[in-house]
mmCIF file of C-alpha atoms in Angstrom:
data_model
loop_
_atom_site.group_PDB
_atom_site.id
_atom_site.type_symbol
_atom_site.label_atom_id
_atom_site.label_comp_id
_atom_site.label_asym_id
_atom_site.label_seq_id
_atom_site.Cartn_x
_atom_site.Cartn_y
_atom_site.Cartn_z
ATOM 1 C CA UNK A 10 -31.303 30.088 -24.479
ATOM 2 C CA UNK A 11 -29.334 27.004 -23.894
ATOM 3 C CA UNK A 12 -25.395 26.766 -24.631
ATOM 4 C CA UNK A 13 -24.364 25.157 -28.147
ATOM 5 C CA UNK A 14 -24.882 21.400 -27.613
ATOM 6 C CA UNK A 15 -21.499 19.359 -26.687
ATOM 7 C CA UNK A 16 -21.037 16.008 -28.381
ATOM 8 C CA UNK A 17 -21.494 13.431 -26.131
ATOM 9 C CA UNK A 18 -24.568 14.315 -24.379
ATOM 10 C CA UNK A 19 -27.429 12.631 -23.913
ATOM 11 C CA UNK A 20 -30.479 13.576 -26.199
ATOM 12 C CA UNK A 21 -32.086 16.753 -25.467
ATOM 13 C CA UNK A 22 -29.081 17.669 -22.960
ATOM 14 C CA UNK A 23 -27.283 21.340 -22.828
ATOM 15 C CA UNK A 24 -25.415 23.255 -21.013
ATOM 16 C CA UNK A 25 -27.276 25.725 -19.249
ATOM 17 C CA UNK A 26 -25.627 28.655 -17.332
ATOM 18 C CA UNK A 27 -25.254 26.553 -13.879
ATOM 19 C CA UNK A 28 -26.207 23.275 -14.793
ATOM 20 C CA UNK A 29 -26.775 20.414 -17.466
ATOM 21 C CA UNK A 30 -30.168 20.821 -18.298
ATOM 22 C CA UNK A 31 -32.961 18.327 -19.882
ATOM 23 C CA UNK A 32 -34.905 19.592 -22.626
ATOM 24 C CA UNK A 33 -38.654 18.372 -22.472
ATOM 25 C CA UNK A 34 -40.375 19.439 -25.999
ATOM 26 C CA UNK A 35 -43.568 19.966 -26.869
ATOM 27 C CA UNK A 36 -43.697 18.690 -30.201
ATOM 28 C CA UNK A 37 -43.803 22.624 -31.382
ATOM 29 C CA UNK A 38 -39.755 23.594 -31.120
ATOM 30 C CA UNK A 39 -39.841 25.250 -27.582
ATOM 31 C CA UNK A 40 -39.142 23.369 -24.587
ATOM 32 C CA UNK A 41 -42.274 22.475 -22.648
ATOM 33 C CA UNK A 42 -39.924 21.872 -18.980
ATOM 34 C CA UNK A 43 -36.587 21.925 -18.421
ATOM 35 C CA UNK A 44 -35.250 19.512 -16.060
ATOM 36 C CA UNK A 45 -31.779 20.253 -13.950
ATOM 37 C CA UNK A 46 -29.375 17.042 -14.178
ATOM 38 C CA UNK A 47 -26.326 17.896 -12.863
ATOM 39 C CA UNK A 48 -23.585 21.098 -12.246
ATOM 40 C CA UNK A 49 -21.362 21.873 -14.641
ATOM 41 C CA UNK A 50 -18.722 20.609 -13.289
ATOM 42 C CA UNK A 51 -19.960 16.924 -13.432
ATOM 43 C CA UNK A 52 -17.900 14.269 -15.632
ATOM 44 C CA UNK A 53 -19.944 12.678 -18.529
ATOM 45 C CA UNK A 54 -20.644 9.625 -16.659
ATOM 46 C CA UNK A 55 -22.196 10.940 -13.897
ATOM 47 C CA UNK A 56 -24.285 13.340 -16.727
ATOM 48 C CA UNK A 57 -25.297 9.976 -18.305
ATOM 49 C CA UNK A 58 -26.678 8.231 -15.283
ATOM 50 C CA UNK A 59 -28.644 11.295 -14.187
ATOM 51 C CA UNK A 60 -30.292 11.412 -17.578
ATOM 52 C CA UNK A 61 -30.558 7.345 -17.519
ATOM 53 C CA UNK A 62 -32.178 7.976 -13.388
ATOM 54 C CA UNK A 63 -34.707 10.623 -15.139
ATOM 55 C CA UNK A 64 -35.874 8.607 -17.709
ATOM 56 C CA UNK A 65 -36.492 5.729 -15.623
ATOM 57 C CA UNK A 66 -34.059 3.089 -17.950
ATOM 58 C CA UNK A 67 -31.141 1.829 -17.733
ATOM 59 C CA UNK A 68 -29.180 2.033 -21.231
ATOM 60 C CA UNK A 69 -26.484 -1.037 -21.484
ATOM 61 C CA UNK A 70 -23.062 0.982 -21.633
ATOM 62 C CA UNK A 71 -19.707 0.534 -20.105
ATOM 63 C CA UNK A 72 -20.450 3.033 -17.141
ATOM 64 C CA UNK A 73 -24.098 1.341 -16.552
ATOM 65 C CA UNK A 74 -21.897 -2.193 -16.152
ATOM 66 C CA UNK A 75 -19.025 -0.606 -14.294
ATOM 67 C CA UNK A 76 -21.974 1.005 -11.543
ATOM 68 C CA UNK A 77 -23.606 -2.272 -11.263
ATOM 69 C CA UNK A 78 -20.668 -3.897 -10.474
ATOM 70 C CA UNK A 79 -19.744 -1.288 -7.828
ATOM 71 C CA UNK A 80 -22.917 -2.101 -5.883
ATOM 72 C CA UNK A 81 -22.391 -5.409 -5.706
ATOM 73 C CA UNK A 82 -21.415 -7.732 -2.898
ATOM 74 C CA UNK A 83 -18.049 -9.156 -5.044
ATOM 75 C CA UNK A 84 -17.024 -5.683 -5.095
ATOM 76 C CA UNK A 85 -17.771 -4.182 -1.574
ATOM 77 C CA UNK A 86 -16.375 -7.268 -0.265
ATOM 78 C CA UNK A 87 -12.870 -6.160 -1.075
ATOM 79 C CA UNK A 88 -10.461 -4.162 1.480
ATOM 80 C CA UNK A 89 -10.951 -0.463 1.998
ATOM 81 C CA UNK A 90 -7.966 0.188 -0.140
ATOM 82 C CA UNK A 91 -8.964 -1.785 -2.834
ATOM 83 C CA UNK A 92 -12.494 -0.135 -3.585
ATOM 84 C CA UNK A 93 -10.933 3.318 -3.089
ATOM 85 C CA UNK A 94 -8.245 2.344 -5.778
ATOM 86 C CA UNK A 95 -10.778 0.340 -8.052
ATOM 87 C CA UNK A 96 -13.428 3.123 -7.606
ATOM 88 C CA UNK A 97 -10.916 5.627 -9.075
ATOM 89 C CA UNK A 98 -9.733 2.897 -11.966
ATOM 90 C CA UNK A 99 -13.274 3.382 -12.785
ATOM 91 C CA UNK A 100 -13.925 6.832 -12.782
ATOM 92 C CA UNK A 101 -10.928 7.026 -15.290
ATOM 93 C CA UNK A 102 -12.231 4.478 -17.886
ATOM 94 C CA UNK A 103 -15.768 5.909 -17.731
ATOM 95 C CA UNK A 104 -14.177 9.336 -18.305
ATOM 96 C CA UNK A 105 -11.409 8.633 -20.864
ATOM 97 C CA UNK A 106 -11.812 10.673 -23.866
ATOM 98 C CA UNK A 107 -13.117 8.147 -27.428
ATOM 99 C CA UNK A 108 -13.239 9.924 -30.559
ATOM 100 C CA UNK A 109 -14.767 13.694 -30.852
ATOM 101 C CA UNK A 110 -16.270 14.690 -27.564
ATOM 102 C CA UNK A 111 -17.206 11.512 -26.183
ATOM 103 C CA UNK A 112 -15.975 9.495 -23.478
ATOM 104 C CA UNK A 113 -15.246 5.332 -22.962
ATOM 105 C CA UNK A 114 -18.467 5.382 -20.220
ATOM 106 C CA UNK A 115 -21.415 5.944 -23.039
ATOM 107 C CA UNK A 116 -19.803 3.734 -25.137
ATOM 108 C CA UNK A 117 -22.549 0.139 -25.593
ATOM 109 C CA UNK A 118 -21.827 -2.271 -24.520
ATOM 110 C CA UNK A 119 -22.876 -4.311 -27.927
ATOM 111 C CA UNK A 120 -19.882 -2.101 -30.018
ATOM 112 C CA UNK A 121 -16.948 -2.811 -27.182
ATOM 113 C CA UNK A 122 -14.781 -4.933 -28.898
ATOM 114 C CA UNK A 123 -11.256 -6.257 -28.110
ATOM 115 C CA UNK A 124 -9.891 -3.626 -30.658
ATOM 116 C CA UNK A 125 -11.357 -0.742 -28.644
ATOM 117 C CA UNK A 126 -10.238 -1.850 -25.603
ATOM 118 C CA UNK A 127 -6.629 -2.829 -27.128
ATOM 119 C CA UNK A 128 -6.825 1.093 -28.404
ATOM 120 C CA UNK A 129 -7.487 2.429 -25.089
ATOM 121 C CA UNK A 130 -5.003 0.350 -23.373
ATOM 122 C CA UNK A 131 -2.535 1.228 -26.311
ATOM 123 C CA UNK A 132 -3.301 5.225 -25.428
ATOM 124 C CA UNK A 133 -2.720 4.550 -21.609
ATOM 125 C CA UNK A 134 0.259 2.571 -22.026
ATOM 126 C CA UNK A 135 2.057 5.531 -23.524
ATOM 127 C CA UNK A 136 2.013 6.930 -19.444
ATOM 128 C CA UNK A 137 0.907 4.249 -17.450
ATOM 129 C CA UNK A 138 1.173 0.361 -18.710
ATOM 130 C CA UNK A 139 0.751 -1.578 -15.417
ATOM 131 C CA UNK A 140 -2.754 0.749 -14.949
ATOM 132 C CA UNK A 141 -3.554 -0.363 -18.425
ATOM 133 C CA UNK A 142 -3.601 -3.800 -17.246
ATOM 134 C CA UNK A 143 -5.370 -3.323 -14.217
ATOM 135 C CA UNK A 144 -8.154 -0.816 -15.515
ATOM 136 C CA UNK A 145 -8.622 -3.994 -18.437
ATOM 137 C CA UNK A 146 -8.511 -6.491 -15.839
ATOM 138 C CA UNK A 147 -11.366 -4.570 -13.710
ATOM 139 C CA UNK A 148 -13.462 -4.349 -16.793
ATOM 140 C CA UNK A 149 -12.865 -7.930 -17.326
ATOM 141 C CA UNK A 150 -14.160 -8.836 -13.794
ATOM 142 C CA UNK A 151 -16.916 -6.983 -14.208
ATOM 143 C CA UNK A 152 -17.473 -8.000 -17.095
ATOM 144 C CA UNK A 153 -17.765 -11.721 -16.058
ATOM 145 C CA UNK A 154 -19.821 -10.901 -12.657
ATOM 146 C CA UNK A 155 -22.476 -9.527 -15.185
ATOM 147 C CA UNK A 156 -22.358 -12.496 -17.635
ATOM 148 C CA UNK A 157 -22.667 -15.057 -14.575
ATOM 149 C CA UNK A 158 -25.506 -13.163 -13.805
ATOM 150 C CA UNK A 159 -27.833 -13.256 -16.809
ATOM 151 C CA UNK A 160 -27.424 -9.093 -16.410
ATOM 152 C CA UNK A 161 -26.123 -8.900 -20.172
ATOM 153 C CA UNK A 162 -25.224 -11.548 -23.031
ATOM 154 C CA UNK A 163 -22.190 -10.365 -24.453
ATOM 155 C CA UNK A 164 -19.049 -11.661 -24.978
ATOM 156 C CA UNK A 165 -16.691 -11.025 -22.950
ATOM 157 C CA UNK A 166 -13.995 -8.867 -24.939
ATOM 158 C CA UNK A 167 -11.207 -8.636 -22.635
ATOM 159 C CA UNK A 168 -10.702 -11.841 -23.223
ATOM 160 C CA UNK A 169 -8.357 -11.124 -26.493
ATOM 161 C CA UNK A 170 -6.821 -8.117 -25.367
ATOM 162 C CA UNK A 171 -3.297 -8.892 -24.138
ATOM 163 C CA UNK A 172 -2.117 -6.732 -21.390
ATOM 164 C CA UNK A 173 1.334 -4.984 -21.458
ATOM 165 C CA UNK A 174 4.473 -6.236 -20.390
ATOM 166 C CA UNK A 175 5.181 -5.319 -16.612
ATOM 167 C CA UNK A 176 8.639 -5.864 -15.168
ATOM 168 C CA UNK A 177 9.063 -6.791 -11.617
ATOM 169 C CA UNK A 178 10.413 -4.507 -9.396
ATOM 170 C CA UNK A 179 13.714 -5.514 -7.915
ATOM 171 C CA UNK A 180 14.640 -3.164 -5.398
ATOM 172 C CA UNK A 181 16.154 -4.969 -2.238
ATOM 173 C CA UNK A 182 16.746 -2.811 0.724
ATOM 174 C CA UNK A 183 19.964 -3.434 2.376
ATOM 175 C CA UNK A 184 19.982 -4.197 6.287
ATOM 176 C CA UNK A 185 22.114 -0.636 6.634
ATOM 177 C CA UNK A 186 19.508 1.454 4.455
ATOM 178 C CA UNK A 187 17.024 0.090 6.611
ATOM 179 C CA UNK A 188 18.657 1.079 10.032
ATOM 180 C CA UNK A 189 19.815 4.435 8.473
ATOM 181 C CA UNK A 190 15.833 4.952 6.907
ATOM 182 C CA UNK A 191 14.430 3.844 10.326
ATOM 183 C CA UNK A 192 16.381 6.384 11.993
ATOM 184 C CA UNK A 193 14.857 8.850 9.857
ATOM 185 C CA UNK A 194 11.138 7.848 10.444
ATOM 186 C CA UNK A 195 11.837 9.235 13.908
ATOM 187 C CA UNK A 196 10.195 12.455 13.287
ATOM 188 C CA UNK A 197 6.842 10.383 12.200
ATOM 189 C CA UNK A 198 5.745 7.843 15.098
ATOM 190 C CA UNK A 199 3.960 5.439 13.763
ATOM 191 C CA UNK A 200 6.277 5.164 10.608
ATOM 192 C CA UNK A 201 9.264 3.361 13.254
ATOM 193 C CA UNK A 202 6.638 -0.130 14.178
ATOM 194 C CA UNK A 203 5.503 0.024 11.022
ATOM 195 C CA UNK A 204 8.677 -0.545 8.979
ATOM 196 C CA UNK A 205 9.173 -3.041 11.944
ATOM 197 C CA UNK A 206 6.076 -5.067 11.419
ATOM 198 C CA UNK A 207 6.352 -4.704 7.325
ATOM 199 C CA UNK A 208 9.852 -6.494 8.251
ATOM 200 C CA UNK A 209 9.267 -8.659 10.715
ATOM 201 C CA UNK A 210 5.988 -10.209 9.542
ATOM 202 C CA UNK A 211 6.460 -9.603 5.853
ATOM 203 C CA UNK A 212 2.507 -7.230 5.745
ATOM 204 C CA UNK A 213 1.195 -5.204 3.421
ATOM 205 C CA UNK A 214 0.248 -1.014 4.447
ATOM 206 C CA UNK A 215 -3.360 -1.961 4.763
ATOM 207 C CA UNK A 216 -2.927 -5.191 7.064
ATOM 208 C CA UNK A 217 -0.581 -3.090 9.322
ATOM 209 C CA UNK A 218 -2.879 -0.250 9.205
ATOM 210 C CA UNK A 219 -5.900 -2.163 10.225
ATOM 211 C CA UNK A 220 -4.119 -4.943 12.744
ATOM 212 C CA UNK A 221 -5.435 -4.164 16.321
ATOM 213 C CA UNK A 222 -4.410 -5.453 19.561
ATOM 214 C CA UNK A 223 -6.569 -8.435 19.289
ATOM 215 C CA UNK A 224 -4.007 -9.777 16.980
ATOM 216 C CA UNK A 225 -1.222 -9.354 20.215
ATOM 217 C CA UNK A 226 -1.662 -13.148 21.499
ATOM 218 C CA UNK A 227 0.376 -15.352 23.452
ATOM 219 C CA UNK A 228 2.894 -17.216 21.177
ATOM 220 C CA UNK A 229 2.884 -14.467 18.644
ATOM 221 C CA UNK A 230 1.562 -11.808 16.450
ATOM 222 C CA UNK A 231 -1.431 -13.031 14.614
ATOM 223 C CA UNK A 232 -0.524 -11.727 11.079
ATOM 224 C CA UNK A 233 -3.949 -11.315 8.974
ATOM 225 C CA UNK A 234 -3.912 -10.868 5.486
ATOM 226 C CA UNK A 235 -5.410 -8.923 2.563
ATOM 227 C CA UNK A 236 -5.642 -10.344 -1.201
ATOM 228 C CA UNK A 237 -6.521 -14.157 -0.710
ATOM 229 C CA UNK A 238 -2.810 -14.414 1.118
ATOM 230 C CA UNK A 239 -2.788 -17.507 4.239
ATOM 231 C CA UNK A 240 -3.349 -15.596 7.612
ATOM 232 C CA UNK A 241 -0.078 -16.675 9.899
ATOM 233 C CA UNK A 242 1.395 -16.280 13.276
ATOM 234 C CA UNK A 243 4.293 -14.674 13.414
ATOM 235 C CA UNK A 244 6.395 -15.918 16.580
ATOM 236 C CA UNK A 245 7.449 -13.538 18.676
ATOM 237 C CA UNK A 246 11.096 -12.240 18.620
ATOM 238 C CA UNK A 247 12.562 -8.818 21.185
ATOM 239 C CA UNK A 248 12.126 -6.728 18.557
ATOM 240 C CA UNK A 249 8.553 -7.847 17.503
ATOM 241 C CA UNK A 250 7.466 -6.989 21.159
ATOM 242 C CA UNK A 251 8.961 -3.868 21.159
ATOM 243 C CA UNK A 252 7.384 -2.675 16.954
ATOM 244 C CA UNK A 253 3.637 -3.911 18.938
ATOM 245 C CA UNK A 254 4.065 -1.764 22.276
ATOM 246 C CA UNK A 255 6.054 1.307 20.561
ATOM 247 C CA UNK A 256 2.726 3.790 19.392
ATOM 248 C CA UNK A 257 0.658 2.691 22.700
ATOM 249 C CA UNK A 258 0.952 6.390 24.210
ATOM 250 C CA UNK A 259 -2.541 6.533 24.073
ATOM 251 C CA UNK A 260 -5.689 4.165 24.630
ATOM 252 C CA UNK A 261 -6.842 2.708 21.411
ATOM 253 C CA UNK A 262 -7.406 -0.896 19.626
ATOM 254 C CA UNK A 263 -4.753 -0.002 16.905
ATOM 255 C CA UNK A 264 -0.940 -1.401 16.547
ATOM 256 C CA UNK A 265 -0.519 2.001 14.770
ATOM 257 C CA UNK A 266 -2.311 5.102 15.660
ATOM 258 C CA UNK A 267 -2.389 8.585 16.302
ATOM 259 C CA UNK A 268 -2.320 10.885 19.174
ATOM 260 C CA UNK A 269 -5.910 10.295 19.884
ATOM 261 C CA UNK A 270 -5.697 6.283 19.501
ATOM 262 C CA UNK A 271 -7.716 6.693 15.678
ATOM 263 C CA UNK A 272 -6.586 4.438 12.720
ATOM 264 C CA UNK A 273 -3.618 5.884 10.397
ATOM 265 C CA UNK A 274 -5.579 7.106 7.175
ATOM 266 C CA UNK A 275 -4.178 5.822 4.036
ATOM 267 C CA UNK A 276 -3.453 9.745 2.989
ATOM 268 C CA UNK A 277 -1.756 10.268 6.063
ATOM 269 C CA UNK A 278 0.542 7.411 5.935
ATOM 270 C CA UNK A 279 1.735 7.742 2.336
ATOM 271 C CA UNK A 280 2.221 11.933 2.981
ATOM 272 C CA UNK A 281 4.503 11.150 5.966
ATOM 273 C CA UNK A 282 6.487 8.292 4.043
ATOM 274 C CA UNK A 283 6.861 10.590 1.172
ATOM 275 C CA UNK A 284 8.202 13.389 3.814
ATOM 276 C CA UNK A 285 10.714 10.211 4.952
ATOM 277 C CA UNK A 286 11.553 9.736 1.185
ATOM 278 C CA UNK A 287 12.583 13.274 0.565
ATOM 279 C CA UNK A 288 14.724 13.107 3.731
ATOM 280 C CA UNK A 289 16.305 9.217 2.655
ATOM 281 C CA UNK A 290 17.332 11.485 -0.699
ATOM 282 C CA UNK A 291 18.605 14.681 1.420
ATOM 283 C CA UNK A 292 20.948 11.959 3.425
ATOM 284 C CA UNK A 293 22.380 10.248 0.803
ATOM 285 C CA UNK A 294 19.978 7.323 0.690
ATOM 286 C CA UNK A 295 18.325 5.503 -2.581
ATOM 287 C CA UNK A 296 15.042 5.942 -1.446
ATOM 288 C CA UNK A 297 12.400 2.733 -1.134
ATOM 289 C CA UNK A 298 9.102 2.312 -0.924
ATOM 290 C CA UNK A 299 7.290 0.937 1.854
ATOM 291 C CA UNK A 300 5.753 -2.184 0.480
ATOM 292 C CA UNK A 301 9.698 -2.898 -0.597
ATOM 293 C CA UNK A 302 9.938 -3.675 3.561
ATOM 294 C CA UNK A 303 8.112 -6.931 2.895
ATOM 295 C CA UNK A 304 9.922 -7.574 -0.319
ATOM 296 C CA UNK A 305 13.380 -7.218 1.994
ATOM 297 C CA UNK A 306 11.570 -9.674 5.197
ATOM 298 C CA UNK A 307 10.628 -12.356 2.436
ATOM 299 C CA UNK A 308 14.096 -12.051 1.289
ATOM 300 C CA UNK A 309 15.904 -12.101 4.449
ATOM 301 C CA UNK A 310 13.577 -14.806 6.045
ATOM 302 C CA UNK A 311 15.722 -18.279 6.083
ATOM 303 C CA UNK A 312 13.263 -21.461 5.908
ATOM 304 C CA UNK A 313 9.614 -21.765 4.165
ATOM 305 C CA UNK A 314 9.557 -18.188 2.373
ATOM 306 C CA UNK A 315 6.437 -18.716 0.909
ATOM 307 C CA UNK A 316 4.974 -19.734 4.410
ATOM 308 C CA UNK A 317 6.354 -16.727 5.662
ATOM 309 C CA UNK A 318 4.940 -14.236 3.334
ATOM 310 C CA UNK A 319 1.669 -15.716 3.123
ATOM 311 C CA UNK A 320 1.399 -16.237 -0.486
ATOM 312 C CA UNK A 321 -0.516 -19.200 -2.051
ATOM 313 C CA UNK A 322 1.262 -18.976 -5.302
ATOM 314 C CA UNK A 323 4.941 -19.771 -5.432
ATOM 315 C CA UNK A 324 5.287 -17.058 -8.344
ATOM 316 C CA UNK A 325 4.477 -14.341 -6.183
ATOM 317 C CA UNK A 326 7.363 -15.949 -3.475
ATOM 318 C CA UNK A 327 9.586 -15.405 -6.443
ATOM 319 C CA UNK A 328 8.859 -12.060 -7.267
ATOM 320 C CA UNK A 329 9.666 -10.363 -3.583
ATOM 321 C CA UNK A 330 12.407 -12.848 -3.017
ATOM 322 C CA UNK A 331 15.119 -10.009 -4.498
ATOM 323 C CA UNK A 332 18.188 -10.399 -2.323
ATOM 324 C CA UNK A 333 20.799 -11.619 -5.151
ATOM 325 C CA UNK A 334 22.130 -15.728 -4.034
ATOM 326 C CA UNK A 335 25.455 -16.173 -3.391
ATOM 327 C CA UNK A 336 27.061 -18.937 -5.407
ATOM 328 C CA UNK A 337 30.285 -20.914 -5.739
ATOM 329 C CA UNK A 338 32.450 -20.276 -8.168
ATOM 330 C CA UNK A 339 32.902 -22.961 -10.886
ATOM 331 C CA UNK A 340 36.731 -23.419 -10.090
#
């Protein structure tokens, strides 16, 4: 005998003892096959598109738009870090929790309005109002790739929905927390160039993380970019020579590698700078995050800033420009 049905299956779905099951009836009351979807320990989405997969249709919901999107080339054309973060945006909107056992994923796509999503964005800004944005701004995109594409006809309603008010971060690290940090990131290796390069050439985690000695040329480091942001050279200066050369123990293409020459993993880098923040707290320093180093080399840099960093919009200059101006006094 199958569990008691949970709201928010899919017809003729239960939960069986080790796995969703679907029911296949004879007309008579008594199942005439039963058909194993999924473990129990699947999320509703994924319970969805094993039952859509089965039946051989695809049924027009926010997880069915959010998958189709995933596969496609605007997506997978992003960095590393980017689908990894934007696949888990969307694993949380298709498994947020609407109404009495169901979740945002089997919602159609014909009854999303701007006053569900301004209720689910209203729910997650309670914990996490710059995610709200995002996760609406990914459905948005989505959204639009789909419309472009003849794939659905509906409106678009993100297009209402104003997102939450986000204040810019402001931290500025000062040129002694930055020695006194550095220091610190002894223990770790590859954390030493990479504060350097973050510094020096004003990059992102990712960009230093993938930069390989290709980018070592003659007149300078060739700083390549992530997010749309103008690729630059970044002339070369003693201490620039010394961030590029410091993790070369080993043979590998990488600026910043391991013991064996492999690529940094994401997960690996942010363990060993949370490690360095504990120890920035233990010593008496206001601990930073990483991607405040390029905030602090934007903000430091005398001349073109917005050259410097990269950035095509001048708003963006703006917002990592943090170091407080130093003014006259009227009299």
């Amino acid at each position: 005998m199958p569990k008691k049905r949970t709201n928010g299956l899919p017809p003729y779905v239960y939960a069986g003892r080790s796995a969703y099951d679907l029911h296949i009836y004879n007309g008579k009351g008594h199942p005439r096959k039963v058909i194993r979807l999924c473990s129990l320990n699947s999320p509703m989405s994924e319970i969805w598109h094993a039952y859509e997969q089965y039946n051989k249709h695809e049924i027009l919901n926010l997880d069915w738009l959010l998958r189709k999107y995933m596969k496609s080339e605007q997506f997978n054309k992003n960095t590393t870090e980017t689908i990894k973060s934007q696949t888990q945006m969307i694993n949380r909107i298709n498994n947020y929790p609407r109404g009495q056992d169901k979740i945002l994923g089997t919602a159609e796509l014909k009854i999303i309005t701007s006053g569900v999503l301004r209720r689910y964005s209203d729910s997650r800004a309670k914990t996490s109002p710059v995610s709200a944005n995002r996760e609406i701004s990914l459905i948005s995109v989505a959204w639009n790739w789909a419309l472009e594409r003849d794939l659905i006809i509906f409106i678009n309603p993100c297009t209402n929905v104003k997102r939450n008010k986000e204040s810019a971060r402001t931290r500025y690290v000062t040129e002694q927390e930055y020695q006194s940090a550095y220091l610190l990131a002894e223990k770790y290796p590859y954390l030493q160039p990479a504060m350097e390069l973050a510094y020096l050439c004003r990059m992102r985690r990712c960009e230093i993380l993938g930069a390989t000695r290709k980018q070592i040329l003659s007149d300078g480091f060739d700083t390549l970019r992530a997010k749309g942001s103008r690729d630059t050279i970044t002339l070369w200066s003693p201490r620039l020579r010394k961030a590029v050369k410091a993790n070369h123990t080993v043979a590998g293409i990488y600026i910043i590698q391991d013991e064996k020459g492999q690529r940094i993993t994401e997960s690996a880098f942010k363990s060993a700078w949370t490690r360095l923040k504990k120890l920035m707290v233990t010593n008496g320093i206001e601990p930073f995050n990483f991607h405040d180093l390029k905030a602090a080399g934007v903000s430091d840099t005398d001349g073109n800033k917005q050259d410097a960093s990269g950035h095509r919009d001048a708003k963006m200059v703006a917002i990592y420009d943090r170091k407080k101006k130093q003014v006259e006094p009227t009299r």
